[in-house]
Amino acid sequence: MMPEPLHFYFHSRTKLADQALNQLMDTTNSNPEIIHESMRYSVFAGGKRLRPVLVMAGAEICGAKAERVLPTAAAMELIHTYSLVHDDLPAMDDDDLRRGRPTNHKVYGDAIAILAGDALLTKAFELIARNAKIRGVRPQVIPQVVSLIAHGAGTFGMIGGQVMDIKMEGGHWKPGKGAEQMLRSIHKHKTAALIRVSLEAGAILANATPVQVKHLGEYGEKIGLAFQIADDVLDVVADKKKLGKSGSDARNKKLTYVALYGLEDSKRRAIALVEEAKAALASFGKKAQVLKQLANYIVERDH
């Protein structure tokens, strides 16, 4: 269970994110209708909205209102969703369920699912550019935000991590120092990169100092790694109906924290990362309360 202050914060910011996504995305009446329907199918499939909430949190802890960063917050959810649509494809994880619903390619076919993912990624950068028109945003910081997010989503971030993850599938790894380094590198790029840049982008749009951006980035990387460890644990122990997916890691013989370290050691590693993440927020004082609570919740959640 989320503590009450975090529950209130997360609920209110998730509502803002959903409203922004609904307003900023094309409707299912837009031609060609099937691609917009497919895009919205996955975006509104009940995700946690963690990344857009972190964009808002990064801005708010630096003194700006959440509304200032809504286009970029929405963009981060589109990038995350595109990665899931592609991740579920037969050529990748070959999953039938996502968030308790049939995956995009099961409903619309492989070709439309691929194009929907491409369209979500493209739309994301249109929305980031739109953020220049929001009152309080200095237009000159938008190229910095675009570069930051593109780097976090690309071959030196999420895509690079995904490639390393694929190369390790099928049991193509042996326990040892090499596997430990590879595992951390995979998840630093595949999962933590987008979480880190969500916070950094929100801070930059709020005209934060370089030191503030740095500390939020450190926090983001730590909670990103903890989030992935928690996901690895849940893939093994969680109720699959509550989790909303089938749990394909073991089937694909992936290199995961649980496969390498076991359940209990994995949990301890996640808790240690959460403590490091909270320590990175020391300079923000009491303003960091919600982000500290969020760090705790990441390793306590059950789905």
PDB file of C-alpha atoms in Angstrom:
ATOM      1  CA  MET A   1       0.000   0.000   0.000  1.00  0.00           C
ATOM      2  CA  MET A   2       1.167   3.514  -0.816  1.00  0.00           C
ATOM      3  CA  PRO A   3       1.485   5.902   2.158  1.00  0.00           C
ATOM      4  CA  GLU A   4      -1.295   8.504   2.075  1.00  0.00           C
ATOM      5  CA  PRO A   5       0.789  11.531   0.949  1.00  0.00           C
ATOM      6  CA  LEU A   6       2.297   9.522  -1.905  1.00  0.00           C
ATOM      7  CA  HIS A   7      -1.080   8.032  -2.856  1.00  0.00           C
ATOM      8  CA  PHE A   8      -2.629  11.508  -3.069  1.00  0.00           C
ATOM      9  CA  TYR A   9       0.316  12.891  -5.029  1.00  0.00           C
ATOM     10  CA  PHE A  10       0.518   9.958  -7.431  1.00  0.00           C
ATOM     11  CA  HIS A  11      -3.238   9.883  -8.011  1.00  0.00           C
ATOM     12  CA  SER A  12      -3.446  13.616  -8.753  1.00  0.00           C
ATOM     13  CA  ARG A  13      -0.408  13.638 -11.054  1.00  0.00           C
ATOM     14  CA  THR A  14      -1.536  10.475 -12.854  1.00  0.00           C
ATOM     15  CA  LYS A  15      -4.857  12.204 -13.519  1.00  0.00           C
ATOM     16  CA  LEU A  16      -2.981  15.186 -14.995  1.00  0.00           C
ATOM     17  CA  ALA A  17      -0.913  12.836 -17.160  1.00  0.00           C
ATOM     18  CA  ASP A  18      -4.007  11.024 -18.451  1.00  0.00           C
ATOM     19  CA  GLN A  19      -5.741  14.303 -19.270  1.00  0.00           C
ATOM     20  CA  ALA A  20      -2.663  15.547 -21.133  1.00  0.00           C
ATOM     21  CA  LEU A  21      -2.309  12.290 -23.070  1.00  0.00           C
ATOM     22  CA  ASN A  22      -5.960  12.348 -24.073  1.00  0.00           C
ATOM     23  CA  GLN A  23      -5.760  15.971 -25.223  1.00  0.00           C
ATOM     24  CA  LEU A  24      -2.397  15.753 -26.980  1.00  0.00           C
ATOM     25  CA  MET A  25      -2.879  12.463 -28.837  1.00  0.00           C
ATOM     26  CA  ASP A  26      -4.833  12.225 -32.082  1.00  0.00           C
ATOM     27  CA  THR A  27      -8.308  10.723 -31.804  1.00  0.00           C
ATOM     28  CA  THR A  28      -9.432   7.402 -33.251  1.00  0.00           C
ATOM     29  CA  ASN A  29     -11.375   9.403 -35.876  1.00  0.00           C
ATOM     30  CA  SER A  30      -8.109  10.684 -37.362  1.00  0.00           C
ATOM     31  CA  ASN A  31      -7.061   9.016 -40.607  1.00  0.00           C
ATOM     32  CA  PRO A  32      -5.801   6.382 -40.868  1.00  0.00           C
ATOM     33  CA  GLU A  33      -8.087   5.398 -38.013  1.00  0.00           C
ATOM     34  CA  ILE A  34      -6.519   2.005 -37.242  1.00  0.00           C
ATOM     35  CA  ILE A  35      -3.088   3.414 -36.356  1.00  0.00           C
ATOM     36  CA  HIS A  36      -4.501   5.988 -33.934  1.00  0.00           C
ATOM     37  CA  GLU A  37      -6.780   3.359 -32.425  1.00  0.00           C
ATOM     38  CA  SER A  38      -3.798   1.029 -31.960  1.00  0.00           C
ATOM     39  CA  MET A  39      -1.695   3.773 -30.360  1.00  0.00           C
ATOM     40  CA  ARG A  40      -4.425   4.730 -27.911  1.00  0.00           C
ATOM     41  CA  TYR A  41      -5.180   1.079 -27.144  1.00  0.00           C
ATOM     42  CA  SER A  42      -1.752   0.623 -25.584  1.00  0.00           C
ATOM     43  CA  VAL A  43      -1.375   4.099 -24.067  1.00  0.00           C
ATOM     44  CA  PHE A  44      -4.689   3.793 -22.217  1.00  0.00           C
ATOM     45  CA  ALA A  45      -4.235   0.175 -21.141  1.00  0.00           C
ATOM     46  CA  GLY A  46      -3.811   1.106 -17.480  1.00  0.00           C
ATOM     47  CA  GLY A  47      -0.113   1.846 -17.003  1.00  0.00           C
ATOM     48  CA  LYS A  48       1.346   3.219 -13.767  1.00  0.00           C
ATOM     49  CA  ARG A  49       2.377   6.531 -15.435  1.00  0.00           C
ATOM     50  CA  LEU A  50       5.608   6.444 -13.421  1.00  0.00           C
ATOM     51  CA  ARG A  51       7.715   8.317 -15.974  1.00  0.00           C
ATOM     52  CA  PRO A  52       5.314  11.238 -16.546  1.00  0.00           C
ATOM     53  CA  VAL A  53       4.817  11.551 -12.786  1.00  0.00           C
ATOM     54  CA  LEU A  54       8.597  11.730 -12.388  1.00  0.00           C
ATOM     55  CA  VAL A  55       8.824  14.504 -14.997  1.00  0.00           C
ATOM     56  CA  MET A  56       6.308  16.469 -12.927  1.00  0.00           C
ATOM     57  CA  ALA A  57       8.064  15.619  -9.670  1.00  0.00           C
ATOM     58  CA  GLY A  58      11.411  16.728 -11.095  1.00  0.00           C
ATOM     59  CA  ALA A  59       9.894  20.086 -12.014  1.00  0.00           C
ATOM     60  CA  GLU A  60       7.988  20.560  -8.765  1.00  0.00           C
ATOM     61  CA  ILE A  61      10.910  19.830  -6.455  1.00  0.00           C
ATOM     62  CA  CYS A  62      12.752  22.599  -8.327  1.00  0.00           C
ATOM     63  CA  GLY A  63       9.952  25.124  -7.833  1.00  0.00           C
ATOM     64  CA  ALA A  64       7.770  24.853 -10.971  1.00  0.00           C
ATOM     65  CA  LYS A  65       4.169  23.699 -11.329  1.00  0.00           C
ATOM     66  CA  ALA A  66       3.376  20.327 -12.867  1.00  0.00           C
ATOM     67  CA  GLU A  67       1.405  21.980 -15.678  1.00  0.00           C
ATOM     68  CA  ARG A  68       4.606  23.531 -17.039  1.00  0.00           C
ATOM     69  CA  VAL A  69       5.962  20.138 -18.100  1.00  0.00           C
ATOM     70  CA  LEU A  70       2.841  18.226 -19.164  1.00  0.00           C
ATOM     71  CA  PRO A  71       3.725  17.854 -22.873  1.00  0.00           C
ATOM     72  CA  THR A  72       7.100  16.328 -21.966  1.00  0.00           C
ATOM     73  CA  ALA A  73       5.509  14.210 -19.247  1.00  0.00           C
ATOM     74  CA  ALA A  74       3.097  12.817 -21.847  1.00  0.00           C
ATOM     75  CA  ALA A  75       5.996  12.283 -24.255  1.00  0.00           C
ATOM     76  CA  MET A  76       7.818  10.082 -21.739  1.00  0.00           C
ATOM     77  CA  GLU A  77       4.763   7.848 -21.444  1.00  0.00           C
ATOM     78  CA  LEU A  78       4.566   7.543 -25.231  1.00  0.00           C
ATOM     79  CA  ILE A  79       8.227   6.496 -25.410  1.00  0.00           C
ATOM     80  CA  HIS A  80       7.714   3.965 -22.627  1.00  0.00           C
ATOM     81  CA  THR A  81       4.574   2.587 -24.272  1.00  0.00           C
ATOM     82  CA  TYR A  82       6.230   2.253 -27.687  1.00  0.00           C
ATOM     83  CA  SER A  83       8.988   0.198 -26.067  1.00  0.00           C
ATOM     84  CA  LEU A  84       6.414  -2.136 -24.497  1.00  0.00           C
ATOM     85  CA  VAL A  85       4.488  -2.579 -27.771  1.00  0.00           C
ATOM     86  CA  HIS A  86       7.691  -3.601 -29.525  1.00  0.00           C
ATOM     87  CA  ASP A  87       8.929  -5.634 -26.546  1.00  0.00           C
ATOM     88  CA  ASP A  88       5.796  -7.819 -26.677  1.00  0.00           C
ATOM     89  CA  LEU A  89       6.225  -8.721 -30.367  1.00  0.00           C
ATOM     90  CA  PRO A  90       6.939 -12.337 -31.418  1.00  0.00           C
ATOM     91  CA  ALA A  91      10.475 -11.358 -32.455  1.00  0.00           C
ATOM     92  CA  MET A  92      11.130 -10.008 -28.953  1.00  0.00           C
ATOM     93  CA  ASP A  93       9.460 -11.436 -25.805  1.00  0.00           C
ATOM     94  CA  ASP A  94       6.445 -12.888 -27.655  1.00  0.00           C
ATOM     95  CA  ASP A  95       3.947 -11.996 -24.923  1.00  0.00           C
ATOM     96  CA  ASP A  96       0.181 -12.414 -25.205  1.00  0.00           C
ATOM     97  CA  LEU A  97      -0.763 -10.172 -22.270  1.00  0.00           C
ATOM     98  CA  ARG A  98       0.213  -6.690 -21.155  1.00  0.00           C
ATOM     99  CA  ARG A  99      -1.468  -5.041 -18.156  1.00  0.00           C
ATOM    100  CA  GLY A 100      -4.088  -7.787 -18.168  1.00  0.00           C
ATOM    101  CA  ARG A 101      -5.136  -7.181 -21.785  1.00  0.00           C
ATOM    102  CA  PRO A 102      -4.139  -8.819 -25.080  1.00  0.00           C
ATOM    103  CA  THR A 103      -0.938  -7.247 -26.358  1.00  0.00           C
ATOM    104  CA  ASN A 104      -1.121  -4.798 -29.248  1.00  0.00           C
ATOM    105  CA  HIS A 105      -0.007  -7.245 -31.925  1.00  0.00           C
ATOM    106  CA  LYS A 106      -2.597  -9.788 -30.744  1.00  0.00           C
ATOM    107  CA  VAL A 107      -5.338  -7.248 -31.440  1.00  0.00           C
ATOM    108  CA  TYR A 108      -4.012  -5.358 -34.475  1.00  0.00           C
ATOM    109  CA  GLY A 109      -1.419  -7.703 -35.981  1.00  0.00           C
ATOM    110  CA  ASP A 110       2.350  -7.448 -36.060  1.00  0.00           C
ATOM    111  CA  ALA A 111       2.594  -4.823 -38.814  1.00  0.00           C
ATOM    112  CA  ILE A 112       0.235  -2.303 -37.195  1.00  0.00           C
ATOM    113  CA  ALA A 113       1.814  -2.909 -33.769  1.00  0.00           C
ATOM    114  CA  ILE A 114       5.263  -2.121 -35.178  1.00  0.00           C
ATOM    115  CA  LEU A 115       3.961   1.024 -36.857  1.00  0.00           C
ATOM    116  CA  ALA A 116       2.048   2.059 -33.731  1.00  0.00           C
ATOM    117  CA  GLY A 117       5.274   1.846 -31.745  1.00  0.00           C
ATOM    118  CA  ASP A 118       7.078   3.897 -34.382  1.00  0.00           C
ATOM    119  CA  ALA A 119       4.268   6.471 -34.344  1.00  0.00           C
ATOM    120  CA  LEU A 120       4.304   6.756 -30.530  1.00  0.00           C
ATOM    121  CA  LEU A 121       8.033   7.445 -30.535  1.00  0.00           C
ATOM    122  CA  THR A 122       7.666  10.042 -33.285  1.00  0.00           C
ATOM    123  CA  LYS A 123       4.722  11.719 -31.548  1.00  0.00           C
ATOM    124  CA  ALA A 124       6.743  11.964 -28.339  1.00  0.00           C
ATOM    125  CA  PHE A 125       9.266  14.346 -29.873  1.00  0.00           C
ATOM    126  CA  GLU A 126       6.479  16.459 -31.353  1.00  0.00           C
ATOM    127  CA  LEU A 127       5.116  16.873 -27.810  1.00  0.00           C
ATOM    128  CA  ILE A 128       8.515  17.784 -26.350  1.00  0.00           C
ATOM    129  CA  ALA A 129       8.812  20.515 -28.998  1.00  0.00           C
ATOM    130  CA  ARG A 130       5.350  21.766 -27.988  1.00  0.00           C
ATOM    131  CA  ASN A 131       6.615  22.307 -24.455  1.00  0.00           C
ATOM    132  CA  ALA A 132       8.449  25.405 -25.720  1.00  0.00           C
ATOM    133  CA  LYS A 133       5.085  27.170 -25.955  1.00  0.00           C
ATOM    134  CA  ILE A 134       4.153  26.607 -22.293  1.00  0.00           C
ATOM    135  CA  ARG A 135       4.325  29.697 -20.114  1.00  0.00           C
ATOM    136  CA  GLY A 136       7.423  29.758 -17.922  1.00  0.00           C
ATOM    137  CA  VAL A 137       9.493  27.496 -20.166  1.00  0.00           C
ATOM    138  CA  ARG A 138      12.592  29.014 -21.699  1.00  0.00           C
ATOM    139  CA  PRO A 139      12.485  27.851 -25.357  1.00  0.00           C
ATOM    140  CA  GLN A 140      16.291  27.632 -25.440  1.00  0.00           C
ATOM    141  CA  VAL A 141      16.265  24.645 -23.060  1.00  0.00           C
ATOM    142  CA  ILE A 142      14.115  22.504 -25.388  1.00  0.00           C
ATOM    143  CA  PRO A 143      17.062  21.324 -27.551  1.00  0.00           C
ATOM    144  CA  GLN A 144      18.802  20.213 -24.342  1.00  0.00           C
ATOM    145  CA  VAL A 145      15.697  18.273 -23.258  1.00  0.00           C
ATOM    146  CA  VAL A 146      15.319  16.682 -26.712  1.00  0.00           C
ATOM    147  CA  SER A 147      18.967  15.619 -26.728  1.00  0.00           C
ATOM    148  CA  LEU A 148      18.760  14.254 -23.183  1.00  0.00           C
ATOM    149  CA  ILE A 149      15.639  12.173 -23.855  1.00  0.00           C
ATOM    150  CA  ALA A 150      16.833  10.950 -27.255  1.00  0.00           C
ATOM    151  CA  HIS A 151      20.087   9.790 -25.664  1.00  0.00           C
ATOM    152  CA  GLY A 152      18.206   8.034 -22.836  1.00  0.00           C
ATOM    153  CA  ALA A 153      15.894   6.284 -25.307  1.00  0.00           C
ATOM    154  CA  GLY A 154      18.534   5.413 -27.894  1.00  0.00           C
ATOM    155  CA  THR A 155      21.467   3.066 -28.362  1.00  0.00           C
ATOM    156  CA  PHE A 156      23.296   4.490 -25.337  1.00  0.00           C
ATOM    157  CA  GLY A 157      20.160   4.112 -23.225  1.00  0.00           C
ATOM    158  CA  MET A 158      17.004   2.015 -23.476  1.00  0.00           C
ATOM    159  CA  ILE A 159      17.630   0.524 -26.955  1.00  0.00           C
ATOM    160  CA  GLY A 160      21.198  -0.371 -26.075  1.00  0.00           C
ATOM    161  CA  GLY A 161      20.010  -2.093 -22.919  1.00  0.00           C
ATOM    162  CA  GLN A 162      17.373  -3.974 -24.869  1.00  0.00           C
ATOM    163  CA  VAL A 163      19.995  -5.237 -27.325  1.00  0.00           C
ATOM    164  CA  MET A 164      22.217  -6.456 -24.485  1.00  0.00           C
ATOM    165  CA  ASP A 165      19.180  -8.124 -22.902  1.00  0.00           C
ATOM    166  CA  ILE A 166      18.357  -9.986 -26.128  1.00  0.00           C
ATOM    167  CA  LYS A 167      21.956 -11.173 -26.493  1.00  0.00           C
ATOM    168  CA  MET A 168      21.767 -12.720 -23.037  1.00  0.00           C
ATOM    169  CA  GLU A 169      18.511 -14.624 -23.704  1.00  0.00           C
ATOM    170  CA  GLY A 170      18.427 -18.385 -23.991  1.00  0.00           C
ATOM    171  CA  GLY A 171      20.826 -18.913 -21.098  1.00  0.00           C
ATOM    172  CA  HIS A 172      23.819 -17.407 -22.949  1.00  0.00           C
ATOM    173  CA  TRP A 173      25.510 -16.383 -19.710  1.00  0.00           C
ATOM    174  CA  LYS A 174      27.355 -17.974 -16.801  1.00  0.00           C
ATOM    175  CA  PRO A 175      27.280 -16.886 -13.151  1.00  0.00           C
ATOM    176  CA  GLY A 176      30.271 -14.747 -12.248  1.00  0.00           C
ATOM    177  CA  LYS A 177      31.662 -11.231 -12.339  1.00  0.00           C
ATOM    178  CA  GLY A 178      31.099 -10.859 -16.079  1.00  0.00           C
ATOM    179  CA  ALA A 179      27.408 -11.696 -15.745  1.00  0.00           C
ATOM    180  CA  GLU A 180      27.068  -9.308 -12.786  1.00  0.00           C
ATOM    181  CA  GLN A 181      28.577  -6.428 -14.768  1.00  0.00           C
ATOM    182  CA  MET A 182      26.444  -7.234 -17.807  1.00  0.00           C
ATOM    183  CA  LEU A 183      23.264  -7.408 -15.727  1.00  0.00           C
ATOM    184  CA  ARG A 184      23.856  -4.009 -14.157  1.00  0.00           C
ATOM    185  CA  SER A 185      24.716  -2.523 -17.548  1.00  0.00           C
ATOM    186  CA  ILE A 186      21.544  -3.965 -19.117  1.00  0.00           C
ATOM    187  CA  HIS A 187      19.252  -2.455 -16.533  1.00  0.00           C
ATOM    188  CA  LYS A 188      21.156   0.809 -16.168  1.00  0.00           C
ATOM    189  CA  HIS A 189      20.385   1.334 -19.844  1.00  0.00           C
ATOM    190  CA  LYS A 190      17.147  -0.579 -20.474  1.00  0.00           C
ATOM    191  CA  THR A 191      15.144   0.594 -17.442  1.00  0.00           C
ATOM    192  CA  ALA A 192      17.009   3.218 -15.414  1.00  0.00           C
ATOM    193  CA  ALA A 193      17.912   5.513 -18.323  1.00  0.00           C
ATOM    194  CA  LEU A 194      14.346   6.667 -19.052  1.00  0.00           C
ATOM    195  CA  ILE A 195      13.520   6.992 -15.370  1.00  0.00           C
ATOM    196  CA  ARG A 196      16.637   9.126 -14.839  1.00  0.00           C
ATOM    197  CA  VAL A 197      15.976  11.420 -17.812  1.00  0.00           C
ATOM    198  CA  SER A 198      12.321  11.870 -16.800  1.00  0.00           C
ATOM    199  CA  LEU A 199      13.454  13.573 -13.595  1.00  0.00           C
ATOM    200  CA  GLU A 200      16.256  15.473 -15.298  1.00  0.00           C
ATOM    201  CA  ALA A 201      13.978  16.761 -18.075  1.00  0.00           C
ATOM    202  CA  GLY A 202      11.401  18.002 -15.563  1.00  0.00           C
ATOM    203  CA  ALA A 203      14.124  19.788 -13.606  1.00  0.00           C
ATOM    204  CA  ILE A 204      15.616  21.431 -16.701  1.00  0.00           C
ATOM    205  CA  LEU A 205      12.190  22.696 -17.789  1.00  0.00           C
ATOM    206  CA  ALA A 206      11.853  24.172 -14.281  1.00  0.00           C
ATOM    207  CA  ASN A 207      15.138  26.080 -14.740  1.00  0.00           C
ATOM    208  CA  ALA A 208      16.924  23.976 -12.125  1.00  0.00           C
ATOM    209  CA  THR A 209      20.613  24.405 -11.353  1.00  0.00           C
ATOM    210  CA  PRO A 210      23.096  21.870 -12.771  1.00  0.00           C
ATOM    211  CA  VAL A 211      23.620  20.519  -9.242  1.00  0.00           C
ATOM    212  CA  GLN A 212      19.879  19.934  -8.780  1.00  0.00           C
ATOM    213  CA  VAL A 213      19.699  18.134 -12.139  1.00  0.00           C
ATOM    214  CA  LYS A 214      22.705  15.998 -11.164  1.00  0.00           C
ATOM    215  CA  HIS A 215      21.216  14.943  -7.811  1.00  0.00           C
ATOM    216  CA  LEU A 216      17.852  14.086  -9.369  1.00  0.00           C
ATOM    217  CA  GLY A 217      19.647  12.075 -12.050  1.00  0.00           C
ATOM    218  CA  GLU A 218      21.506  10.093  -9.389  1.00  0.00           C
ATOM    219  CA  TYR A 219      18.247   9.417  -7.570  1.00  0.00           C
ATOM    220  CA  GLY A 220      16.572   8.396 -10.839  1.00  0.00           C
ATOM    221  CA  GLU A 221      19.286   5.932 -11.789  1.00  0.00           C
ATOM    222  CA  LYS A 222      19.158   4.259  -8.360  1.00  0.00           C
ATOM    223  CA  ILE A 223      15.376   3.910  -8.284  1.00  0.00           C
ATOM    224  CA  GLY A 224      15.445   2.735 -11.908  1.00  0.00           C
ATOM    225  CA  LEU A 225      17.726  -0.137 -10.981  1.00  0.00           C
ATOM    226  CA  ALA A 226      15.648  -0.896  -7.872  1.00  0.00           C
ATOM    227  CA  PHE A 227      12.489  -0.832  -9.998  1.00  0.00           C
ATOM    228  CA  GLN A 228      13.955  -3.424 -12.372  1.00  0.00           C
ATOM    229  CA  ILE A 229      15.039  -5.697  -9.537  1.00  0.00           C
ATOM    230  CA  ALA A 230      11.511  -5.460  -8.115  1.00  0.00           C
ATOM    231  CA  ASP A 231      10.151  -6.365 -11.568  1.00  0.00           C
ATOM    232  CA  ASP A 232      12.462  -9.385 -11.737  1.00  0.00           C
ATOM    233  CA  VAL A 233      11.206 -10.514  -8.323  1.00  0.00           C
ATOM    234  CA  LEU A 234       7.549  -9.943  -9.233  1.00  0.00           C
ATOM    235  CA  ASP A 235       8.014 -11.910 -12.465  1.00  0.00           C
ATOM    236  CA  VAL A 236       8.640 -14.923 -10.218  1.00  0.00           C
ATOM    237  CA  VAL A 237       6.444 -14.410  -7.147  1.00  0.00           C
ATOM    238  CA  ALA A 238       3.531 -12.162  -8.152  1.00  0.00           C
ATOM    239  CA  ASP A 239      -0.029 -13.176  -8.940  1.00  0.00           C
ATOM    240  CA  LYS A 240       0.023 -13.170 -12.740  1.00  0.00           C
ATOM    241  CA  LYS A 241      -3.525 -11.747 -12.904  1.00  0.00           C
ATOM    242  CA  LYS A 242      -2.531  -8.830 -10.686  1.00  0.00           C
ATOM    243  CA  LEU A 243       0.753  -8.411 -12.565  1.00  0.00           C
ATOM    244  CA  GLY A 244      -1.160  -8.288 -15.868  1.00  0.00           C
ATOM    245  CA  LYS A 245       1.390 -10.301 -17.843  1.00  0.00           C
ATOM    246  CA  SER A 246       2.462 -13.905 -18.115  1.00  0.00           C
ATOM    247  CA  GLY A 247       6.022 -13.637 -16.793  1.00  0.00           C
ATOM    248  CA  SER A 248       8.311 -14.541 -19.693  1.00  0.00           C
ATOM    249  CA  ASP A 249      11.751 -14.077 -18.107  1.00  0.00           C
ATOM    250  CA  ALA A 250      12.198 -17.683 -16.984  1.00  0.00           C
ATOM    251  CA  ARG A 251      10.714 -19.025 -20.231  1.00  0.00           C
ATOM    252  CA  ASN A 252      13.234 -17.025 -22.242  1.00  0.00           C
ATOM    253  CA  LYS A 253      16.092 -17.914 -19.835  1.00  0.00           C
ATOM    254  CA  LYS A 254      16.919 -14.250 -19.371  1.00  0.00           C
ATOM    255  CA  LEU A 255      19.739 -12.835 -17.302  1.00  0.00           C
ATOM    256  CA  THR A 256      17.818 -11.344 -14.358  1.00  0.00           C
ATOM    257  CA  TYR A 257      18.645 -10.429 -10.783  1.00  0.00           C
ATOM    258  CA  VAL A 258      16.652 -13.399  -9.510  1.00  0.00           C
ATOM    259  CA  ALA A 259      18.346 -15.818 -11.910  1.00  0.00           C
ATOM    260  CA  LEU A 260      21.780 -14.572 -10.862  1.00  0.00           C
ATOM    261  CA  TYR A 261      21.369 -13.773  -7.166  1.00  0.00           C
ATOM    262  CA  GLY A 262      18.179 -15.527  -6.030  1.00  0.00           C
ATOM    263  CA  LEU A 263      15.074 -13.947  -4.511  1.00  0.00           C
ATOM    264  CA  GLU A 264      16.338 -12.869  -1.090  1.00  0.00           C
ATOM    265  CA  ASP A 265      19.636 -11.385  -2.255  1.00  0.00           C
ATOM    266  CA  SER A 266      17.799  -9.567  -5.050  1.00  0.00           C
ATOM    267  CA  LYS A 267      15.429  -7.996  -2.525  1.00  0.00           C
ATOM    268  CA  ARG A 268      18.366  -6.875  -0.362  1.00  0.00           C
ATOM    269  CA  ARG A 269      20.049  -5.278  -3.363  1.00  0.00           C
ATOM    270  CA  ALA A 270      16.882  -3.355  -4.221  1.00  0.00           C
ATOM    271  CA  ILE A 271      16.574  -2.045  -0.660  1.00  0.00           C
ATOM    272  CA  ALA A 272      20.219  -0.906  -0.686  1.00  0.00           C
ATOM    273  CA  LEU A 273      19.661   0.982  -3.956  1.00  0.00           C
ATOM    274  CA  VAL A 274      16.594   2.689  -2.493  1.00  0.00           C
ATOM    275  CA  GLU A 275      18.672   3.947   0.454  1.00  0.00           C
ATOM    276  CA  GLU A 276      21.312   5.279  -1.945  1.00  0.00           C
ATOM    277  CA  ALA A 277      18.567   6.972  -3.988  1.00  0.00           C
ATOM    278  CA  LYS A 278      17.139   8.720  -0.930  1.00  0.00           C
ATOM    279  CA  ALA A 279      20.610   9.878   0.111  1.00  0.00           C
ATOM    280  CA  ALA A 280      21.017  11.596  -3.280  1.00  0.00           C
ATOM    281  CA  LEU A 281      18.064  13.860  -2.381  1.00  0.00           C
ATOM    282  CA  ALA A 282      19.630  15.241   0.820  1.00  0.00           C
ATOM    283  CA  SER A 283      20.129  18.743  -0.613  1.00  0.00           C
ATOM    284  CA  PHE A 284      16.368  19.098  -1.284  1.00  0.00           C
ATOM    285  CA  GLY A 285      15.402  18.693   2.381  1.00  0.00           C
ATOM    286  CA  LYS A 286      11.706  18.293   3.176  1.00  0.00           C
ATOM    287  CA  LYS A 287      10.717  18.915  -0.446  1.00  0.00           C
ATOM    288  CA  ALA A 288      11.993  15.415  -1.240  1.00  0.00           C
ATOM    289  CA  GLN A 289       9.455  13.608   0.982  1.00  0.00           C
ATOM    290  CA  VAL A 290       7.274  12.307  -1.842  1.00  0.00           C
ATOM    291  CA  LEU A 291      10.240  11.118  -3.905  1.00  0.00           C
ATOM    292  CA  LYS A 292      11.640   9.296  -0.866  1.00  0.00           C
ATOM    293  CA  GLN A 293       8.275   7.624  -0.285  1.00  0.00           C
ATOM    294  CA  LEU A 294       8.174   6.671  -3.966  1.00  0.00           C
ATOM    295  CA  ALA A 295      11.584   5.019  -3.664  1.00  0.00           C
ATOM    296  CA  ASN A 296      10.294   2.898  -0.774  1.00  0.00           C
ATOM    297  CA  TYR A 297       7.127   1.971  -2.654  1.00  0.00           C
ATOM    298  CA  ILE A 298       9.079   0.736  -5.677  1.00  0.00           C
ATOM    299  CA  VAL A 299      10.441  -2.214  -3.690  1.00  0.00           C
ATOM    300  CA  GLU A 300       7.243  -2.798  -1.676  1.00  0.00           C
ATOM    301  CA  ARG A 301       4.721  -2.943  -4.559  1.00  0.00           C
ATOM    302  CA  ASP A 302       2.970  -6.180  -5.521  1.00  0.00           C
ATOM    303  CA  HIS A 303       2.383  -5.487  -9.230  1.00  0.00           C
TER     304      HIS A 303
END
